[in-house]
Coordinates of C-alpha atoms in Angstrom, one line a residue:
Chain K
M1056 CA 0.0 0.0 0.0
K1057 CA 1.6 3.2 -1.2
P1058 CA 1.2 6.4 0.9
I1059 CA -0.7 9.3 -0.7
E1060 CA -0.3 13.0 -0.4
I1061 CA -3.4 15.0 0.4
T1062 CA -4.1 18.7 1.0
L1063 CA -7.1 19.8 2.8
T1064 CA -8.3 22.9 4.6
V1065 CA -9.7 22.3 8.0
N1066 CA -11.3 25.1 10.0
E1067 CA -9.6 27.7 7.7
T1068 CA -6.1 26.1 8.1
T1069 CA -4.6 24.2 5.1
H1070 CA -2.7 21.0 5.8
T1071 CA -0.7 18.8 3.4
L1072 CA -0.2 15.3 4.8
I1073 CA 1.3 12.1 3.7
T1074 CA -1.0 9.4 4.8
L1075 CA -2.2 5.9 3.9
P1076 CA -5.2 5.3 1.6
N1077 CA -7.0 3.0 4.1
R1078 CA -7.4 5.9 6.5
T1079 CA -10.6 7.9 6.7
L1080 CA -11.2 11.7 7.0
L1081 CA -12.3 10.9 10.6
D1082 CA -8.9 9.2 11.4
I1083 CA -7.1 12.3 10.0
L1084 CA -9.1 14.7 12.0
R1085 CA -8.8 12.8 15.3
E1086 CA -5.4 11.3 15.0
D1087 CA -3.3 13.6 12.8
L1088 CA -4.8 17.0 13.5
G1089 CA -5.9 16.3 17.2
L1090 CA -9.5 17.4 16.5
T1091 CA -11.4 14.9 18.6
G1092 CA -14.8 16.7 18.5
A1093 CA -16.1 14.4 15.8
K1094 CA -16.7 11.0 17.3
N1095 CA -16.1 7.5 16.1
G1096 CA -19.4 5.8 16.8
C1097 CA -20.7 3.0 14.4
E1098 CA -18.3 3.2 11.4
S1099 CA -21.3 2.5 9.2
G1100 CA -23.1 5.9 8.7
E1101 CA -25.9 5.0 11.1
C1102 CA -25.2 7.2 14.1
G1103 CA -24.0 10.6 12.8
A1104 CA -21.5 11.1 15.7
C1105 CA -18.7 11.8 13.1
T1106 CA -20.7 14.4 11.2
V1107 CA -18.5 17.3 9.7
L1108 CA -19.1 19.7 6.9
M1109 CA -17.2 18.9 3.7
N1110 CA -17.4 21.6 1.0
G1111 CA -20.4 23.0 3.0
A1112 CA -22.4 19.7 3.2
A1113 CA -22.8 17.5 6.2
V1114 CA -21.1 14.1 5.7
N1115 CA -20.2 11.1 7.9
A1116 CA -16.3 11.5 8.2
C1117 CA -16.0 7.8 9.0
L1118 CA -17.2 7.0 5.4
V1119 CA -14.8 9.5 3.5
L1120 CA -11.5 8.0 2.4
A1121 CA -8.5 10.1 3.0
G1122 CA -8.1 10.4 -0.8
Q1123 CA -11.6 11.6 -1.2
A1124 CA -10.9 14.5 1.2
D1125 CA -8.0 15.7 -0.9
G1126 CA -8.6 19.3 -2.0
C1127 CA -11.7 19.7 0.2
T1128 CA -12.6 22.3 2.7
V1129 CA -13.7 20.8 6.0
E1130 CA -15.4 22.4 9.0
T1131 CA -15.5 20.6 12.4
I1132 CA -17.1 21.5 15.7
E1133 CA -13.8 23.0 16.8
G1134 CA -14.1 25.6 14.1
L1135 CA -17.4 27.0 15.2
S1136 CA -16.5 29.1 18.3
K1137 CA -14.7 32.4 17.5
S1138 CA -12.5 34.2 20.0
G1139 CA -13.8 32.3 23.0
Q1140 CA -17.4 32.9 22.1
L1141 CA -19.7 29.9 21.5
H1142 CA -21.4 29.8 18.1
P1143 CA -25.1 30.6 18.4
I1144 CA -26.0 26.9 17.7
Q1145 CA -23.6 25.7 20.5
Q1146 CA -25.0 28.4 22.9
A1147 CA -28.6 27.3 22.1
F1148 CA -27.7 23.6 22.8
V1149 CA -26.4 24.8 26.2
D1150 CA -29.4 27.1 26.9
A1151 CA -32.0 24.5 25.9
G1152 CA -30.4 21.8 28.0
A1153 CA -30.0 19.7 24.9
V1154 CA -26.7 18.1 26.0
Q1155 CA -26.8 15.1 28.2
C1156 CA -23.8 12.7 27.9
G1157 CA -22.6 14.8 24.9
F1158 CA -21.3 12.1 22.6
C1159 CA -23.7 12.8 19.8
I1160 CA -23.7 16.6 20.2
P1161 CA -20.8 17.6 17.9
G1162 CA -22.5 15.6 15.1
M1163 CA -25.9 17.1 16.0
V1164 CA -24.5 20.6 16.0
M1165 CA -22.8 20.2 12.6
A1166 CA -25.9 18.6 11.0
S1167 CA -27.9 21.5 12.4
K1168 CA -25.3 23.9 11.0
A1169 CA -25.7 22.3 7.5
L1170 CA -29.4 22.8 7.8
L1171 CA -29.4 26.4 9.0
D1172 CA -26.7 27.4 6.4
H1173 CA -29.2 26.5 3.7
N1174 CA -32.5 27.0 5.4
P1175 CA -32.5 29.8 8.0
Q1176 CA -36.2 29.4 8.8
P1177 CA -36.8 25.7 9.2
Q1178 CA -40.1 24.1 10.2
E1179 CA -39.9 21.5 13.0
E1180 CA -40.4 18.8 10.3
D1181 CA -37.2 20.2 8.4
I1182 CA -35.2 19.9 11.6
R1183 CA -36.4 16.4 12.2
Q1184 CA -35.5 15.4 8.6
A1185 CA -32.0 17.2 8.9
L1186 CA -31.2 15.2 12.1
A1187 CA -32.7 11.9 10.9
G1188 CA -29.2 10.5 10.6
N1189 CA -28.0 11.5 14.1
I1190 CA -28.8 9.2 17.0
C1191 CA -28.9 10.4 20.7
R1192 CA -28.5 7.4 23.0
C1193 CA -29.8 9.6 25.9
T1194 CA -32.9 10.2 23.7
G1195 CA -32.8 13.9 24.2
Y1196 CA -34.4 14.7 20.9
T1197 CA -37.1 17.2 22.1
K1198 CA -34.6 19.5 23.7
I1199 CA -32.3 19.1 20.7
I1200 CA -35.0 20.1 18.3
Q1201 CA -35.9 23.1 20.6
A1202 CA -32.2 24.1 20.6
V1203 CA -32.2 24.2 16.7
Q1204 CA -35.3 26.3 16.8
M1205 CA -33.7 28.7 19.3
A1206 CA -30.5 28.8 17.3
A1207 CA -32.4 29.6 14.1
E1208 CA -34.1 32.5 15.9
E1209 CA -30.9 33.8 17.3
L1210 CA -29.1 33.6 13.9
R1211 CA -31.9 35.5 12.1
H1212 CA -31.5 38.3 14.6
D1213 CA -27.7 38.5 14.1
Chain Y
M1243 CA -9.2 -0.9 7.9
Q1244 CA -7.3 -3.6 6.0
T1245 CA -4.6 -2.5 3.5
F1246 CA -5.3 -2.3 -0.3
N1247 CA -3.9 -0.7 -3.3
Y1248 CA -5.5 2.5 -4.2
L1249 CA -6.1 4.2 -7.5
R1250 CA -8.0 7.4 -8.1
P1251 CA -8.5 7.9 -11.8
A1252 CA -9.4 11.4 -13.0
H1253 CA -10.8 10.5 -16.4
L1254 CA -12.8 7.7 -18.1
D1255 CA -9.8 6.4 -20.0
E1256 CA -7.8 6.1 -16.8
L1257 CA -10.7 4.4 -15.1
C1258 CA -11.0 1.9 -18.0
Q1259 CA -7.3 1.2 -17.7
A1260 CA -7.5 0.8 -13.9
L1261 CA -10.3 -1.7 -14.2
Q1262 CA -8.2 -4.0 -16.4
Q1263 CA -6.4 -5.1 -13.2
P1264 CA -7.8 -8.2 -11.5
H1265 CA -9.8 -7.9 -8.2
A1266 CA -10.6 -4.2 -8.6
K1267 CA -13.4 -3.0 -6.4
I1268 CA -15.0 0.4 -7.3
V1269 CA -15.7 2.9 -4.6
A1270 CA -17.7 6.1 -5.2
G1271 CA -19.6 7.7 -2.3
G1272 CA -18.4 5.0 0.1
T1273 CA -21.7 4.7 2.0
D1274 CA -22.1 1.0 1.1
V1275 CA -18.4 0.0 0.5
L1276 CA -16.8 1.6 3.6
P1277 CA -19.1 0.1 6.2
Q1278 CA -18.3 -3.3 4.8
M1279 CA -14.6 -2.6 4.8
H1280 CA -14.7 -1.3 8.4
T1281 CA -16.1 -4.7 9.5
G1282 CA -13.7 -6.7 7.3
R1283 CA -16.6 -8.2 5.3
L1284 CA -15.2 -6.7 2.2
Q1285 CA -11.5 -6.9 1.6
P1286 CA -10.6 -5.7 -1.9
A1287 CA -7.0 -6.0 -3.0
L1288 CA -7.4 -2.9 -5.3
L1289 CA -9.8 -0.1 -4.5
V1290 CA -10.5 2.1 -7.6
D1291 CA -11.9 5.4 -6.3
I1292 CA -14.1 6.9 -9.1
S1293 CA -15.2 9.9 -7.1
R1294 CA -13.1 12.3 -9.3
V1295 CA -14.2 11.0 -12.7
S1296 CA -16.2 14.1 -13.4
E1297 CA -17.6 12.7 -16.7
L1298 CA -19.7 10.3 -14.6
E1299 CA -21.4 13.1 -12.7
G1300 CA -24.6 15.1 -13.4
I1301 CA -28.1 15.0 -14.7
R1302 CA -28.5 15.9 -18.4
I1303 CA -31.9 16.3 -20.1
H1304 CA -31.9 16.5 -24.0
N1305 CA -35.5 16.9 -25.2
T1306 CA -37.2 14.1 -23.4
Q1307 CA -34.2 11.9 -22.7
V1308 CA -32.9 11.9 -19.2
E1309 CA -29.3 10.8 -18.5
I1310 CA -28.2 10.6 -15.0
G1311 CA -24.4 9.9 -14.5
A1312 CA -23.5 7.1 -12.2
L1313 CA -21.7 9.5 -9.8
T1314 CA -24.8 11.7 -9.3
T1315 CA -25.6 11.9 -5.6
F1316 CA -29.1 11.4 -4.2
A1317 CA -29.0 14.9 -2.8
A1318 CA -28.6 16.2 -6.5
I1319 CA -31.4 13.9 -7.6
Q1320 CA -33.6 15.1 -4.8
A1321 CA -33.0 18.7 -5.6
H1322 CA -33.5 18.5 -9.4
P1323 CA -36.6 20.5 -10.4
T1324 CA -37.3 18.8 -13.8
L1325 CA -37.2 15.3 -12.2
R1326 CA -39.4 16.6 -9.3
A1327 CA -42.0 17.8 -11.8
A1328 CA -42.0 14.9 -14.3
A1329 CA -40.5 11.9 -12.5
P1330 CA -41.6 12.5 -8.9
A1331 CA -41.3 8.8 -7.9
L1332 CA -37.5 9.1 -8.3
T1333 CA -37.4 12.3 -6.3
Q1334 CA -39.5 10.7 -3.6
A1335 CA -37.1 7.6 -3.6
A1336 CA -34.1 9.9 -3.4
Q1337 CA -35.6 11.6 -0.3
W1338 CA -35.9 8.2 1.4
V1339 CA -32.2 7.1 0.9
G1340 CA -30.3 6.9 4.2
A1341 CA -30.1 10.3 5.9
P1342 CA -29.0 13.7 4.8
M1343 CA -25.3 12.8 5.3
T1344 CA -25.8 9.6 3.2
R1345 CA -27.5 11.5 0.4
Q1346 CA -24.6 13.9 0.1
R1347 CA -22.3 11.1 -0.8
A1348 CA -24.4 8.1 -1.9
T1349 CA -24.6 7.8 -5.7
L1350 CA -27.1 6.4 -8.1
G1351 CA -24.5 4.0 -9.6
G1352 CA -23.6 2.7 -6.2
N1353 CA -27.3 2.0 -5.4
L1354 CA -27.6 0.0 -8.6
A1355 CA -24.2 -1.8 -8.4
N1356 CA -24.9 -2.9 -4.8
A1357 CA -28.0 -4.7 -6.3
S1358 CA -30.0 -4.8 -3.0
P1359 CA -33.5 -6.1 -3.5
A1360 CA -34.4 -3.1 -1.3
A1361 CA -32.5 -0.5 -3.3
D1362 CA -34.6 2.7 -3.2
A1363 CA -33.8 4.0 -6.6
V1364 CA -34.8 0.8 -8.5
P1365 CA -38.6 0.7 -8.2
P1366 CA -39.0 4.2 -9.7
L1367 CA -36.4 3.6 -12.4
M1368 CA -38.2 0.3 -13.3
I1369 CA -41.6 2.1 -13.8
Y1370 CA -39.8 4.7 -16.0
N1371 CA -38.4 1.8 -18.1
A1372 CA -34.8 2.9 -17.4
E1373 CA -31.8 1.5 -19.1
V1374 CA -28.3 1.2 -17.7
T1375 CA -25.2 2.0 -19.8
L1376 CA -22.2 -0.1 -18.9
T1377 CA -18.8 0.9 -20.2
S1378 CA -15.4 -0.8 -20.4
A1379 CA -12.2 -0.4 -22.4
K1380 CA -14.0 -2.3 -25.1
G1381 CA -16.9 0.1 -25.5
S1382 CA -20.4 0.6 -24.1
R1383 CA -23.7 -1.3 -24.0
S1384 CA -27.1 -0.6 -22.6
L1385 CA -29.3 -3.0 -20.7
P1386 CA -32.9 -2.6 -19.3
L1387 CA -32.7 -2.5 -15.6
A1388 CA -34.4 -5.8 -15.2
Q1389 CA -31.6 -7.5 -17.2
F1390 CA -28.9 -5.7 -15.2
L1391 CA -30.1 -6.8 -11.8
L1392 CA -29.7 -10.6 -11.5
G1393 CA -30.2 -11.3 -7.8
P1394 CA -29.2 -10.0 -4.4
G1395 CA -25.8 -8.4 -4.9
Q1396 CA -25.6 -9.8 -8.4
T1397 CA -25.5 -7.7 -11.6
A1398 CA -24.6 -8.1 -15.2
L1399 CA -21.4 -6.1 -14.8
Q1400 CA -18.5 -8.0 -16.2
R1401 CA -14.8 -7.6 -15.3
G1402 CA -13.5 -4.3 -16.5
E1403 CA -17.0 -2.7 -16.7
F1404 CA -18.5 0.1 -14.8
I1405 CA -21.8 1.8 -14.7
Q1406 CA -21.6 5.0 -16.8
S1407 CA -25.2 6.3 -16.6
V1408 CA -28.9 5.6 -16.4
R1409 CA -31.2 6.8 -19.1
F1410 CA -35.0 6.9 -19.4
E1411 CA -37.6 8.8 -21.3
L1412 CA -39.0 11.8 -19.3
P1413 CA -42.6 10.8 -18.5
A1414 CA -45.4 12.8 -20.2
E1415 CA -47.1 15.3 -18.0
D1416 CA -50.2 13.2 -17.7
L1417 CA -48.5 10.2 -16.3
G1418 CA -48.8 10.2 -12.5
S1419 CA -46.2 8.4 -10.5
A1420 CA -45.2 7.8 -6.9
F1421 CA -42.8 5.9 -4.6
L1422 CA -43.5 4.6 -1.1
K1423 CA -41.5 2.7 1.4
I1424 CA -42.1 1.0 4.8
G1425 CA -39.4 0.8 7.4
P1426 CA -38.9 1.2 11.2
R1427 CA -37.3 4.6 11.2
R1428 CA -37.5 7.7 9.1
G1429 CA -33.7 7.9 8.6
M1430 CA -31.3 5.2 7.5
T1431 CA -34.1 2.8 6.8
I1432 CA -33.6 -0.3 4.6
A1433 CA -37.0 -1.0 3.1
I1434 CA -39.2 -3.7 4.6
V1435 CA -41.2 -3.3 1.4
S1436 CA -41.1 -0.5 -1.2
A1437 CA -43.3 0.2 -4.2
A1438 CA -43.4 2.6 -7.2
A1439 CA -46.4 3.0 -9.5
A1440 CA -47.3 5.0 -12.6
V1441 CA -50.7 5.5 -14.2
R1442 CA -52.5 7.8 -16.6
L1443 CA -56.2 8.3 -17.1
S1444 CA -58.0 8.0 -20.4
P1445 CA -60.5 10.7 -21.3
E1446 CA -63.2 8.2 -20.0
G1447 CA -61.4 8.0 -16.7
R1448 CA -60.0 4.5 -17.3
L1449 CA -56.5 3.4 -16.0
E1450 CA -53.9 3.4 -18.8
Q1451 CA -50.1 2.8 -18.9
V1452 CA -50.3 1.1 -15.5
R1453 CA -46.9 0.3 -14.1
V1454 CA -46.1 -1.2 -10.7
A1455 CA -42.8 -2.2 -9.3
V1456 CA -42.2 -3.7 -5.8
G1457 CA -39.0 -3.8 -3.8
A1458 CA -37.7 -6.0 -1.0
S1459 CA -40.2 -8.7 -1.9
A1460 CA -38.2 -10.9 -4.4
P1461 CA -34.5 -11.5 -5.3
T1462 CA -34.6 -8.3 -7.2
V1463 CA -37.0 -5.4 -7.5
I1464 CA -39.7 -6.6 -9.9
R1465 CA -42.4 -5.2 -12.1
C1466 CA -45.8 -6.9 -11.6
P1467 CA -47.1 -7.4 -15.1
Q1468 CA -50.2 -9.4 -14.1
T1469 CA -51.3 -6.6 -11.8
E1470 CA -50.6 -4.1 -14.5
N1471 CA -52.8 -6.1 -16.9
L1472 CA -55.5 -6.5 -14.3
L1473 CA -55.8 -2.8 -13.8
H1474 CA -55.4 -1.7 -17.5
G1475 CA -58.6 -0.3 -19.0
Q1476 CA -60.5 -0.4 -15.7
L1477 CA -62.4 2.3 -13.9
P1478 CA -60.8 2.8 -10.4
S1479 CA -63.0 1.4 -7.6
A1480 CA -62.5 -0.1 -4.1
E1481 CA -63.0 -3.6 -5.4
L1482 CA -60.5 -3.1 -8.1
W1483 CA -57.8 -1.9 -5.7
Q1484 CA -58.5 -4.9 -3.4
S1485 CA -58.0 -7.4 -6.3
A1486 CA -54.8 -5.5 -7.3
A1487 CA -53.5 -5.9 -3.8
Q1488 CA -54.3 -9.6 -3.9
Q1489 CA -52.6 -10.0 -7.3
I1490 CA -49.4 -8.3 -6.1
A1491 CA -49.2 -10.8 -3.2
V1492 CA -49.3 -13.6 -5.7
E1493 CA -46.7 -12.0 -8.1
I1494 CA -44.0 -11.4 -5.5
S1495 CA -41.8 -14.1 -3.7
P1496 CA -40.8 -12.5 -0.4
I1497 CA -38.6 -14.1 2.3
D1498 CA -38.5 -14.1 6.1
D1499 CA -35.5 -12.1 7.3
V1500 CA -34.4 -9.9 10.2
R1501 CA -36.6 -7.0 9.0
A1502 CA -39.9 -8.8 8.6
S1503 CA -41.7 -12.0 7.9
R1504 CA -42.7 -13.3 4.5
A1505 CA -46.4 -13.2 5.5
Y1506 CA -46.1 -9.5 6.6
R1507 CA -44.4 -8.6 3.3
R1508 CA -47.1 -10.3 1.2
R1509 CA -49.8 -8.3 3.0
A1510 CA -47.8 -5.0 3.2
A1511 CA -46.6 -5.1 -0.5
G1512 CA -50.2 -5.2 -1.8
V1513 CA -51.4 -2.4 0.5
L1514 CA -48.3 -0.3 -0.3
A1515 CA -48.4 -0.8 -4.0
V1516 CA -52.1 0.2 -4.1
R1517 CA -51.3 3.3 -2.0
A1518 CA -48.6 4.1 -4.6
L1519 CA -51.1 3.6 -7.4
Q1520 CA -53.6 5.8 -5.7
A1521 CA -51.0 8.6 -5.2
A1522 CA -50.0 8.2 -8.9
L1523 CA -53.7 8.4 -9.8
S1524 CA -54.5 11.6 -7.9
Q1525 CA -51.5 13.1 -9.6
A1526 CA -52.8 12.0 -13.1
Q1527 CA -56.2 13.4 -12.2
E1528 CA -54.7 16.8 -11.4
A1529 CA -52.9 16.7 -14.7
A1530 CA -56.1 15.8 -16.5
Q1531 CA -57.9 18.7 -14.7
A1532 CA -55.2 21.1 -15.6
R1533 CA -55.7 20.1 -19.3
T1534 CA -59.4 20.8 -19.3
V1535 CA -59.2 24.1 -17.5

């Protein structure tokens, strides 16, 4: 297996890495770049804990090969807060009490960001659809949906 | 993940060349291949990553011919306005594939190559009489979908071949069509039963061009020609729908598996296909009303 060279921009910083083709975007984020916000849950696209934005769209980082992330722009949960201030979506999750054990939350927040970037005024049904691939084992869905509604409101007033 | 040799062709000719090598496995969006590689169920010696072959991407419509490249994602299909207006069963099926993250990556070609009896894209493509274009270094050939899908996980793809695109005739405005699926959860659901149907109404209100396809109820998705014949030329009625549901139960050959029993599938397939027919019919009625106004 020959190493490959890839270049990707993560949270506005560009990295060029020599890596192996059997590694995933999630491996690179967590192990090479130390960005452990995206979680390794099911490795099959069922749970959504590894959700990040790739070229603006929410994807399961565990199902993206290193070679497929080459040339891409990636945004992770670590890129959301600016100068010590939580992003409005993060703040809304805190304010709504949407975070229990927290394992699913980075994925929930990034999937919510993908929704709100494209649809600033989502109906409850839109939110449920957008989060259909994110599982919360604490089953805190009601508060999570409220958090997204609060974040949408806050972002509209920004 | 196990080790493998990795090729990432940028153009069709490079792809044809890469596939000359033995034991080449194609990966595109990775939503079916990578879960199987993570568990070790799939251990390819050579992985050919086609995600950069831009010739395979996109939806092209010339006159009434639709061509969807194999690399087109379900997110792109779901968002396409012409397909939504004229081929809504395909749009509806795309909306049901996995979850939003899946649809950003999962491709139409992958859904066909995977050859699941429960593949969401297949029932709509069958009622639109779609053909699959397969390409290799030797050239291209086209096959009706029913001849491409041979059984669970089995296709007519030969060594060195890949799916280039799917083509079908854009349905006329008065052909109503719909797709429905039953599963335990809204996101990430593998169909227990799925159904697509198309129908148009004659000026006398009789059913014409009736097409029914049922998924997850036989070794491949199948059309139900006897049900289509039974309905053709008839006036819609409660009795007619009941006999259609019974006929569908006879035409399919479902199995017991982890998702549902054979008996449940027989019952559910009839009910679901009739609901799809009724949804297609109400769309055809709207089109007929729009014509008379």
